[in-house]
Every structure is written in C-alpha cells, then in structure tokens.
mmCIF file of C-alpha atoms and ligand atoms in Angstrom:
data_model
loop_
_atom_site.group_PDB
_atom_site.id
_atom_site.type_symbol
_atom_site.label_atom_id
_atom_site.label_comp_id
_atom_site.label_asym_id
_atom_site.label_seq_id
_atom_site.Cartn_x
_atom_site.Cartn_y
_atom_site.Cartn_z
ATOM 1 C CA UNK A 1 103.017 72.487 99.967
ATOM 2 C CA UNK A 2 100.438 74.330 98.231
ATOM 3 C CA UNK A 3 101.284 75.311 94.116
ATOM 4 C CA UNK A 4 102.713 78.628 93.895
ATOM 5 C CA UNK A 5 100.759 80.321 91.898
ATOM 6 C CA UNK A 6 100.708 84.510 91.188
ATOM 7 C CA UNK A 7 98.683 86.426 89.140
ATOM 8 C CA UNK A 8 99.879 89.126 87.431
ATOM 9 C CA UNK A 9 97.599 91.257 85.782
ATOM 10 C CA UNK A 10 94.072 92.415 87.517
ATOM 11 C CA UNK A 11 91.993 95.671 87.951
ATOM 12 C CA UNK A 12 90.836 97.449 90.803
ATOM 13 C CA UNK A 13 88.398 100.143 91.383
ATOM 14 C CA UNK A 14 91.622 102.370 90.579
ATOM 15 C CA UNK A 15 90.555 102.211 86.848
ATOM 16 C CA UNK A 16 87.959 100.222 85.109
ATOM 17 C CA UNK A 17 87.553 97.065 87.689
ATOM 18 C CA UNK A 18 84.673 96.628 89.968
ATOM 19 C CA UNK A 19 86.904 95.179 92.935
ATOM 20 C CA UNK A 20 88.504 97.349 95.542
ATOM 21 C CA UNK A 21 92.736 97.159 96.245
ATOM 22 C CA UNK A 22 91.968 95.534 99.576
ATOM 23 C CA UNK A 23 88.904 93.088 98.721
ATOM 24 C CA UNK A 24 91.362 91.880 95.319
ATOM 25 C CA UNK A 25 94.070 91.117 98.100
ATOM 26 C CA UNK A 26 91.476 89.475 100.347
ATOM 27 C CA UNK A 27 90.372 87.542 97.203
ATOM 28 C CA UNK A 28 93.830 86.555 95.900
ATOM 29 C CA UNK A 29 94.584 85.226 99.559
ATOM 30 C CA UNK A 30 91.338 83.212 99.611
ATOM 31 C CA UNK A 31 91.901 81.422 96.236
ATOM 32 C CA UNK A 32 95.259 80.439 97.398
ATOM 33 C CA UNK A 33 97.483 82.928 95.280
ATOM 34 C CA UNK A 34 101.200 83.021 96.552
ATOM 35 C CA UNK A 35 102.089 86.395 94.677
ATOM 36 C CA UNK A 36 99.580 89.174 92.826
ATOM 37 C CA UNK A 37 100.362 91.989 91.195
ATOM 38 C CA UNK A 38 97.929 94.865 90.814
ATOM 39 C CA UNK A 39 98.224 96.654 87.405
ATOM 40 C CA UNK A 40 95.801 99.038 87.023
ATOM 41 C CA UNK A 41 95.573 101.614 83.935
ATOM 42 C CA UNK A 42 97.825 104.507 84.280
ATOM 43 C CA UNK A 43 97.321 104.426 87.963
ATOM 44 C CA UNK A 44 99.177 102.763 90.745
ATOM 45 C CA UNK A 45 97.325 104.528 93.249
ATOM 46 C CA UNK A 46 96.043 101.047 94.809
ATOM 47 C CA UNK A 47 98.993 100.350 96.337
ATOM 48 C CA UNK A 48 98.354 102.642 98.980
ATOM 49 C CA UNK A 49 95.415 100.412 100.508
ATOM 50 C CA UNK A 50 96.427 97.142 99.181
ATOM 51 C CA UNK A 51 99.934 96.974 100.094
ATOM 52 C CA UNK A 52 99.097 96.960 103.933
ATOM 53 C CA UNK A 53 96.620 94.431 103.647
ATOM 54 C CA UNK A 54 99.081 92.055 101.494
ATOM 55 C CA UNK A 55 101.491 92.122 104.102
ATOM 56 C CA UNK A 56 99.087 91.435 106.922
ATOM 57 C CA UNK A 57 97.306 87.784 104.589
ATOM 58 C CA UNK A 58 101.272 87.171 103.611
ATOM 59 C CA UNK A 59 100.559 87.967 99.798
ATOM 60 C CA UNK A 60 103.698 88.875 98.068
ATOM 61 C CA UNK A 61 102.809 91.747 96.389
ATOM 62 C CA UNK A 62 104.749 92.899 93.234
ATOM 63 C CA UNK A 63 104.110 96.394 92.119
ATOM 64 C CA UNK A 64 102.418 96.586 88.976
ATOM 65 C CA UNK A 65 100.813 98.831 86.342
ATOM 66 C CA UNK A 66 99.557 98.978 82.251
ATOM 67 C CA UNK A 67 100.139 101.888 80.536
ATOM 68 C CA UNK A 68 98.364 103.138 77.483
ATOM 69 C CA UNK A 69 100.139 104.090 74.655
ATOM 70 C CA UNK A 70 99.464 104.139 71.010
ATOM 71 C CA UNK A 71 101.609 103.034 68.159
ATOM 72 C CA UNK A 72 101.200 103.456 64.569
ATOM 73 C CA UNK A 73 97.298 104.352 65.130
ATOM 74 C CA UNK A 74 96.816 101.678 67.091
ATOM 75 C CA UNK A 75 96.352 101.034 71.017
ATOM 76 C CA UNK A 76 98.938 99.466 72.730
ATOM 77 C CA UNK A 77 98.796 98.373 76.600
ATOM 78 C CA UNK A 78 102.377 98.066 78.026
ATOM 79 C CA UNK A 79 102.851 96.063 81.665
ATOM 80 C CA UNK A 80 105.417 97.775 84.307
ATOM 81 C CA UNK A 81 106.711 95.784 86.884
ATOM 82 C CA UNK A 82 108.862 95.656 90.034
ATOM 83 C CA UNK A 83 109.588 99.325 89.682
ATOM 84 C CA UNK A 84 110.087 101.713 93.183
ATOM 85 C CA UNK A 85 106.450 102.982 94.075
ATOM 86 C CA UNK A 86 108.110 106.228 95.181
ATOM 87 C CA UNK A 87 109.125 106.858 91.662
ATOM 88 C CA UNK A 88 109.060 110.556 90.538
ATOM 89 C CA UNK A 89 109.303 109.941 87.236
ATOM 90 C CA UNK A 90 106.709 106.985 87.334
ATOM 91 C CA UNK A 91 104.308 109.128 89.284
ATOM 92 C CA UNK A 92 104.603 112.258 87.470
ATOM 93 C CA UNK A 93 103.896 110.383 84.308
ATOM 94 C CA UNK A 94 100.881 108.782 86.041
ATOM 95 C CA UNK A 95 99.510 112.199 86.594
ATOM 96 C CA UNK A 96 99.737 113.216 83.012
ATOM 97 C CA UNK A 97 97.943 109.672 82.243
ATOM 98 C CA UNK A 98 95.019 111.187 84.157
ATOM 99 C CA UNK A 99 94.616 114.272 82.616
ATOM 100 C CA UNK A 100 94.689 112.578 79.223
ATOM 101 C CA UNK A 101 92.035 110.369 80.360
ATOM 102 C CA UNK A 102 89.646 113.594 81.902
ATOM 103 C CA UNK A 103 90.198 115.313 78.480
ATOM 104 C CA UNK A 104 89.345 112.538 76.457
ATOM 105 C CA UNK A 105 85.914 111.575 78.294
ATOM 106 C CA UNK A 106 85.102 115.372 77.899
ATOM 107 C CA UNK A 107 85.444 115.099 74.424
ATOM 108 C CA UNK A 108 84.038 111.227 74.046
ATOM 109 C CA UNK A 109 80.269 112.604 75.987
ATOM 110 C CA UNK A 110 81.125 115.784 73.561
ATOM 111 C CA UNK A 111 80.240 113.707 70.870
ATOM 112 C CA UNK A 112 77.475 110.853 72.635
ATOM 113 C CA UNK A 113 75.942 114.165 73.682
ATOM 114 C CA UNK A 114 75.710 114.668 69.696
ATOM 115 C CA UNK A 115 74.129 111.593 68.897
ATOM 116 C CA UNK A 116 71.375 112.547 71.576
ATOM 117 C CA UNK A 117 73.121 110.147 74.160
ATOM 118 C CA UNK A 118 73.604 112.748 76.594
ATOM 119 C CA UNK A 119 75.880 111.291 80.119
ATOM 120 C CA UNK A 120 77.474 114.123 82.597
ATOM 121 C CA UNK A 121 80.707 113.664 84.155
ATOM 122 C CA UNK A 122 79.607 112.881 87.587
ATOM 123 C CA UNK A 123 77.527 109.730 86.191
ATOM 124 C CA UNK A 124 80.567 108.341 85.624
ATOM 125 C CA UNK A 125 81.925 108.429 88.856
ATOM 126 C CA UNK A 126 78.495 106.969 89.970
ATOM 127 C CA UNK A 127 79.208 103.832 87.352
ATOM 128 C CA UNK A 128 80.250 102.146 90.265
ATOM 129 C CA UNK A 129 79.538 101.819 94.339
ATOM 130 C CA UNK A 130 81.344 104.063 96.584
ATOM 131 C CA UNK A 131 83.879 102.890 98.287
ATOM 132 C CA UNK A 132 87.134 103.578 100.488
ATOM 133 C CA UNK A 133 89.250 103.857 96.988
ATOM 134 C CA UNK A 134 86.951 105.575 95.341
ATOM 135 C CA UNK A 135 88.558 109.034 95.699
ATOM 136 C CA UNK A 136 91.555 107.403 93.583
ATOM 137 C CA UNK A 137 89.423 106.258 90.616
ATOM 138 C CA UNK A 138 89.994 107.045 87.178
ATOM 139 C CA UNK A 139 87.309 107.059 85.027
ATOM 140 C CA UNK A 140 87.487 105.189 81.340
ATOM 141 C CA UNK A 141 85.905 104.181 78.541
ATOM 142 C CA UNK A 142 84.215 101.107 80.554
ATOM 143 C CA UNK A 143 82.691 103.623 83.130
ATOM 144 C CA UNK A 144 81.283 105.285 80.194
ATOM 145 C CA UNK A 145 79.522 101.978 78.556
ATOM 146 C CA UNK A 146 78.244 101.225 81.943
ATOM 147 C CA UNK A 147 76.277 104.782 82.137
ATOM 148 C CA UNK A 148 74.956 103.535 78.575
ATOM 149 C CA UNK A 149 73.597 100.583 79.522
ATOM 150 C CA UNK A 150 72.334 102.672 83.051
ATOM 151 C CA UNK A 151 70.479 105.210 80.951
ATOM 152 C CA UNK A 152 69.467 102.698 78.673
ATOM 153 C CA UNK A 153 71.237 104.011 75.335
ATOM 154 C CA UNK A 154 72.165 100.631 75.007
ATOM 155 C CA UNK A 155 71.324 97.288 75.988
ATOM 156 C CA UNK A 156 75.241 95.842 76.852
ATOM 157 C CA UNK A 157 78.906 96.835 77.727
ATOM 158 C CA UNK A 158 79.739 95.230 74.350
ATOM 159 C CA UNK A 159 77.367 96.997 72.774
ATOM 160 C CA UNK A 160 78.242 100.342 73.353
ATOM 161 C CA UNK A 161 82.092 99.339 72.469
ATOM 162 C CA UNK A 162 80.698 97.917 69.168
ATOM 163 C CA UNK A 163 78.694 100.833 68.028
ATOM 164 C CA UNK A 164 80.387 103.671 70.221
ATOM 165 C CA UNK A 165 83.124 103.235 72.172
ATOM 166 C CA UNK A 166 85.410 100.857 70.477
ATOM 167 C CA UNK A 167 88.301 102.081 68.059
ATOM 168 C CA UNK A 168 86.020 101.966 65.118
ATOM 169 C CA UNK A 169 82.872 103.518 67.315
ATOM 170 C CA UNK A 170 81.572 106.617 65.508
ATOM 171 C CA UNK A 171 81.929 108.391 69.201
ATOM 172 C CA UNK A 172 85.943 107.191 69.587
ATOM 173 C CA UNK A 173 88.341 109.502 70.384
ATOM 174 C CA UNK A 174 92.091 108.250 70.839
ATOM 175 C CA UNK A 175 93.149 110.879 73.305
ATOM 176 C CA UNK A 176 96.919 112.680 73.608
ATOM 177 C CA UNK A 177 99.078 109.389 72.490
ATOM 178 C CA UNK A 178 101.950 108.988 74.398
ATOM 179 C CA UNK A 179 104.589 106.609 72.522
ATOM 180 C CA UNK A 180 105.356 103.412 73.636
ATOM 181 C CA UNK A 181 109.543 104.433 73.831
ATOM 182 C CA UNK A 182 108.646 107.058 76.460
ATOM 183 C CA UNK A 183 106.467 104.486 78.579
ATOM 184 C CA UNK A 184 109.588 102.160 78.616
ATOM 185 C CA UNK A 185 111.650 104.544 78.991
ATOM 186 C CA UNK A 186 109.904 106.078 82.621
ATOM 187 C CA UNK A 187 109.295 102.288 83.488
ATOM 188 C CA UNK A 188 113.176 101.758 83.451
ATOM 189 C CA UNK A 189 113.837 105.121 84.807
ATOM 190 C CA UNK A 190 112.068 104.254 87.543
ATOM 191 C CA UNK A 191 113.777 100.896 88.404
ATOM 192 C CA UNK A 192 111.009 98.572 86.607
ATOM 193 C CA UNK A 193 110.810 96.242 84.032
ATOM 194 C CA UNK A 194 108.489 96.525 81.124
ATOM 195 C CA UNK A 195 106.132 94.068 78.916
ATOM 196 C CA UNK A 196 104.056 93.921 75.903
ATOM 197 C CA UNK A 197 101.298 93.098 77.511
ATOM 198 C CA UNK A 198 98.823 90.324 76.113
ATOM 199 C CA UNK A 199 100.299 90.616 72.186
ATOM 200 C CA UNK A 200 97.865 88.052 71.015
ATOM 201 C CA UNK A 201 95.721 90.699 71.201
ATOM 202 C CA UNK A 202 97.375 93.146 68.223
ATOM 203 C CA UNK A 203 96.009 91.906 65.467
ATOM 204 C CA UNK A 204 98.623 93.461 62.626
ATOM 205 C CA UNK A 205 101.597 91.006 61.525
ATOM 206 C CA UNK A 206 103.652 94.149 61.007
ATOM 207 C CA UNK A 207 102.892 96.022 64.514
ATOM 208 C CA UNK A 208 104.055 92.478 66.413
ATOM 209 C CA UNK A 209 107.277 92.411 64.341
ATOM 210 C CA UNK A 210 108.411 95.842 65.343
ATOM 211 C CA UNK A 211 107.342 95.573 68.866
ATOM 212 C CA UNK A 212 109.562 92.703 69.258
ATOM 213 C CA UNK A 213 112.578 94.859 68.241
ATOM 214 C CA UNK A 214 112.072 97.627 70.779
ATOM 215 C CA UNK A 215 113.405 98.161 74.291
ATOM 216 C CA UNK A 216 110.875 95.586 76.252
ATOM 217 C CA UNK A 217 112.221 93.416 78.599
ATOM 218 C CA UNK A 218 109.633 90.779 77.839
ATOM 219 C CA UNK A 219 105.947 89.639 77.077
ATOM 220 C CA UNK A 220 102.845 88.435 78.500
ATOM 221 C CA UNK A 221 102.649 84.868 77.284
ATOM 222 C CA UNK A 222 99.950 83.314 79.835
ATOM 223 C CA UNK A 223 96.644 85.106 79.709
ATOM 224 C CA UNK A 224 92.626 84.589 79.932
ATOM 225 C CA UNK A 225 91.492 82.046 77.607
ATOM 226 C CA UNK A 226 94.971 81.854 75.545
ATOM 227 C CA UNK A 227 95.202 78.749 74.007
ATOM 228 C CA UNK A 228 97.536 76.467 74.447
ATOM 229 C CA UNK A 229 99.224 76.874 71.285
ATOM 230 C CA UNK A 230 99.312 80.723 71.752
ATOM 231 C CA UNK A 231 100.781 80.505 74.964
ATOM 232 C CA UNK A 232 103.378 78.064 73.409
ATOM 233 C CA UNK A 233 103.675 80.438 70.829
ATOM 234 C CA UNK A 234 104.773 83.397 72.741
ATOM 235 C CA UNK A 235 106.690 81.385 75.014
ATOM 236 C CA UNK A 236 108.913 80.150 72.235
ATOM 237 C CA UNK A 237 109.793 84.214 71.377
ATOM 238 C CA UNK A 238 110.439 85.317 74.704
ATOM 239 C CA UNK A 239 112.686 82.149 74.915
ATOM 240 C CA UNK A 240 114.563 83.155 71.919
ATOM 241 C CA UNK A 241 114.664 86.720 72.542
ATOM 242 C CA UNK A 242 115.830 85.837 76.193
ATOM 243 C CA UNK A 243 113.137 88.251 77.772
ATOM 244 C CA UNK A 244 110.870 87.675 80.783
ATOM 245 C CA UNK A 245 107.804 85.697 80.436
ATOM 246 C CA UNK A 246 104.889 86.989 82.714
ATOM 247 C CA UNK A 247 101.065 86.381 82.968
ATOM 248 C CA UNK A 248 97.431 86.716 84.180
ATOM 249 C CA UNK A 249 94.158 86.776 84.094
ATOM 250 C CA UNK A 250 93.513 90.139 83.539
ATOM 251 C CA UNK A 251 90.739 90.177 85.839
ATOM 252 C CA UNK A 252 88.380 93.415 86.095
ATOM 253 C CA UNK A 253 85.367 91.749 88.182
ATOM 254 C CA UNK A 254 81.815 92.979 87.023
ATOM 255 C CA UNK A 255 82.838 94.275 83.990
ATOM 256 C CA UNK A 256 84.209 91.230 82.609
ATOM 257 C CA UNK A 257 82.271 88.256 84.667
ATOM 258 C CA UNK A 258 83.921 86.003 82.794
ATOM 259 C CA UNK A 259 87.194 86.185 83.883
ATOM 260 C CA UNK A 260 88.328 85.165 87.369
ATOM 261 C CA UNK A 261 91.051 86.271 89.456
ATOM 262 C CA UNK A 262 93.787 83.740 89.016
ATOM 263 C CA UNK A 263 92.993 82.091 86.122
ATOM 264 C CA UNK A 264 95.906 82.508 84.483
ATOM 265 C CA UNK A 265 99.499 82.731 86.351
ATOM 266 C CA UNK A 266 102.867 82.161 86.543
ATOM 267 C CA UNK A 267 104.823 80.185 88.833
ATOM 268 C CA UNK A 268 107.396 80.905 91.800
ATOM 269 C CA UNK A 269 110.418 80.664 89.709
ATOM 270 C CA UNK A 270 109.057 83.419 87.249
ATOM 271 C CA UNK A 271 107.407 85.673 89.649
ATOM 272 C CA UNK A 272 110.825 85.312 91.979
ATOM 273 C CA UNK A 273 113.134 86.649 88.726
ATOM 274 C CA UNK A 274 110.277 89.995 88.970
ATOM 275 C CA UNK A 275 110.841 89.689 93.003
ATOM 276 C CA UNK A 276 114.057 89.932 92.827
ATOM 277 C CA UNK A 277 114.673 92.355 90.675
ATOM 278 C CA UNK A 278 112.080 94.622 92.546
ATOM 279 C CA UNK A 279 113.776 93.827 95.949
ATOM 280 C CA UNK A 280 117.308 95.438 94.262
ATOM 281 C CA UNK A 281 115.632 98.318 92.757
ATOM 282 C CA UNK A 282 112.821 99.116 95.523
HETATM 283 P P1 AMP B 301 90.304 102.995 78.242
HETATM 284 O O1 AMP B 301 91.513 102.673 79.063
HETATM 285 O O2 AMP B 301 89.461 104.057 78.809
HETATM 286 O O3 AMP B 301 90.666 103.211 76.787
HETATM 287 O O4 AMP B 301 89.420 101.657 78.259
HETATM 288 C C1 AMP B 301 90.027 100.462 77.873
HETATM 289 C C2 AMP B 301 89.333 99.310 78.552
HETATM 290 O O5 AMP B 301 88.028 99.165 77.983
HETATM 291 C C3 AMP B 301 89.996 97.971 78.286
HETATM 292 O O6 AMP B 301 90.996 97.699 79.215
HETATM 293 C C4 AMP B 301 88.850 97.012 78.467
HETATM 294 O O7 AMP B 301 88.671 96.743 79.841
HETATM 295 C C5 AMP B 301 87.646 97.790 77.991
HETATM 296 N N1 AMP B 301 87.263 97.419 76.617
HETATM 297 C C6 AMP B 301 87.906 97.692 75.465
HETATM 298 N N2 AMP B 301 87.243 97.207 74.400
HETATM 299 C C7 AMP B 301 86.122 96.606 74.886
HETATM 300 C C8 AMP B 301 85.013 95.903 74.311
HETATM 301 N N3 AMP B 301 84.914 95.740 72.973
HETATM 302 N N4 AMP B 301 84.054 95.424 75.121
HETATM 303 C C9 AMP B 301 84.146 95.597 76.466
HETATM 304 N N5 AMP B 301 85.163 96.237 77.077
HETATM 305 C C10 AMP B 301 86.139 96.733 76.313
HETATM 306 ZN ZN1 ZN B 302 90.765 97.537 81.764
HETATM 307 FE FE1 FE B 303 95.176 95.583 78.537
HETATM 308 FE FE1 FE B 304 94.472 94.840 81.760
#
C-alpha cells in the first residue's frame, strides 16, 4: 500500500491561488494524495466544483477554510475544518468576509491611485485566466500585487508587499477586523473544528501565549519549509495541550512557485480523527 498522505491547507482560484477546485483535485489525485482539504480565504465556495470531482478520483475530501481575523493589531489566519458545508452560520459569515474584502480593495487602489499607481477594479478580476470558478473568486491583496507587476508599478509580487501591500506598506489598509472568538465561535457553531493556523508565522512572544489559551481546538504544526525543530516544537504544545495537530503545504500555485501541493501533510491516523469528526457533524 501506497503512504497515506493528505494535505491540508491549499488555495484555489476561490481566493488568491492560481489553480482551479477541480484541476487541485486532479492534481492531489495525480501526486498520490489519500485526503486534501481545500481551505481557501473566507470562501468555501470551491466545494461546489471540487467535491464532485473528489468523489469521482476517490480523494477524501475534508471541508476546509482560513479565516482572517485580526488580533491585537495584528493578522491572524485561523483554519476551519470538518464543519457541515450547508452551514448558515458558516456561510452567512462567509458573505460578510466578502464584503470586507470588496471594501478594503476600494480603499487599498484609493490610496495606490494616490501614489500615481492607478489599478481599476475589473483589473483585478483579470489578475488571473478565466475559468469555470471564476464567477466565485474573491479578489485580495495578491490579485492586487499581480496588477502591479502587470502595469509595471513594480517589478515583483514581493515587491509590491514590501513597499505597498504588506502590513507596514504605506498603501495597507487592515479592513473591518473581525475577532478571532467570533471566527471560532461560527466554526463550532457550525459543527467544525478550528486551528491556529501556521503559528510559526506570528512573530510576537506575547500574541502566541494568549492564542494558546483561547477556544482552538488545535494548531498547524506541519507546514512549507518548517523545520524540523519547529515542527517538533509545535508538536510538543499541541501534545500537551491535548489539541489536534494538522498540516500542509499551503499551496497557492503561481503565486507562490515555490511551494508544491503536498509538500507538507499529515498522515491517515490524523486526517481520520478530522474525518471522523466531520462524518458525525456533516
Ligand atoms: P489578503 O487575504 O487579501 O489579506 O492577502 C493575504 C495573502 O497575501 C496571503 O495569504 C499571502 O498569500 C499573500 N501575502 C501576504 N504577504 C505577502 C508577501 N510579503 N509576499 C507575497 N505574498 C504575500
Ligand atoms: Zn493566500
Ligand atoms: Fe495563511
Ligand atoms: Fe493559506
């Protein structure tokens, strides 16, 4: 028998990734992936297209999602899992994600269009080929770099984060900040479980520490290009916590070439505790 493997964490063409729901199932099958779950930002509108196809290659598919919220001025991305994908509350929320997200690109080209860096809203939509999930896609910050680089106000993605973009760009706007209790809250409302998602990633001692005393049922420990003592690390805390461990790569195609579908996982006794307890609460 092949290794069970499942990623856990990828992008589609939902939000910021350049791979459509059904190609990333027709990709995860090809690689040899057991399990994938799709977790796009704010948006769980690939599961429409992708869960079809999953069934057909024999992919277990585990619904999925990150959420965006902010915490003491700073961005935190929260991981939903094994929740019902006919959630009211989950969906509703979802919604309100996306008008957070169209009012804070108005008022992120607001201010490029100050700094003589003018990009309208429909080039964003064009940041990426057409395709049949492109009616569900939710424009970011990463569609906006990529009309940047297009229109050749920069030269890279990273550049446009650096000077821009990024949380320190002079053109960064937070947007409405929803808290990370309500996001855990909705996620258990609506039968799922939810995870700090990569916490390597926070970079304040003092933001980590609280985290790990709210309502999260556990934490991404296996990730893109952890290292083997971080993923030790946050193994160790989950252990003593007694919360899930989940991971993945993170994957977002073109935008970050770097990273490849499945190159982080977890295995089939991890991914069956999420199976499970999205089978009982489906
Ligand atoms: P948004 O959800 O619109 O705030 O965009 C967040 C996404 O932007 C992240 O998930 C990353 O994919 C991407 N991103 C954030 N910071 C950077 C960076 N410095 N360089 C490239 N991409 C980034
Ligand atoms: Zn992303
Ligand atoms: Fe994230
Ligand atoms: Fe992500």
């Amino acid at each position: 028998m092949p290794e069970f493997r499942a990623d856990l964490h990828c992008h589609t063409t939902c939000s910021d990734g350049t791979t459509s729901p059904e190609e990333i199932v027709r990709m995860a099958a090809s690689i040899g992936l057991s399990g994938l779950s799709i977790t796009d930002h704010d948006s769980i509108n690939a599961y429409e297209i992708a869960a079809p196809v999953a069934q057909e290659l024999g992919i277990r598919l585990l619904p999925g999602v990150e959420f965006s919220s902010i915490f003491r001025e700073t961005s935190i991305h929260i991981l939903g899992y094994g929740f019902s994908l006919k959630s009211l509350p989950l969906r509703t929320f979802c919604q309100r994600h996306l008008e957070r997200r169209k009012n804070r690109n108005q008022a992120i080209l607001e201010r490029l269009k100050k700094e003589g860096m003018a990009v309208s809203e429909h080039e964003l939509a064009d940041a990426k080929p057409l395709d049949a999930s492109h009616r569900h896609h939710t424009p970011g910050r990463p569609h906006i770099a990529l009309a940047m680089v297009k229109k050749g106000y920069v030269k890279t993605i990273q550049e446009a984060f650096y000077k821009y973009l990024g949380e320190k760009g002079t053109c960064y706007v937070p947007g409405e900040p929803f808290s990370i209790e309500e996001t855990i809250e909705i996620i258990h409302q609506s039968g799922g479980i939810a995870i700090i998602a990569h916490p390597h990633l926070i970079e304040k001692r003092s933001i980590k520490k609280q985290l790990l005393s709210m309502a999260f049922d556990g934490l991404e420990a296996y990730y893109a290009k952890f290292p083997p003592w971080e993923e030790k690390k946050w193994v160790q805390i989950a252990e003593e916590k007694g919360w899930l461990i989940t991971g993945g790569s993170d994957f977002h195609g073109e935008h970050k070439p770097y990273i490849t579908l499945g190159c982080a996982w977890v295995n089939e006794e991890i991914f069956n505790r999420l199976w499970l307890h999205y089978k009982q609460h489906e």
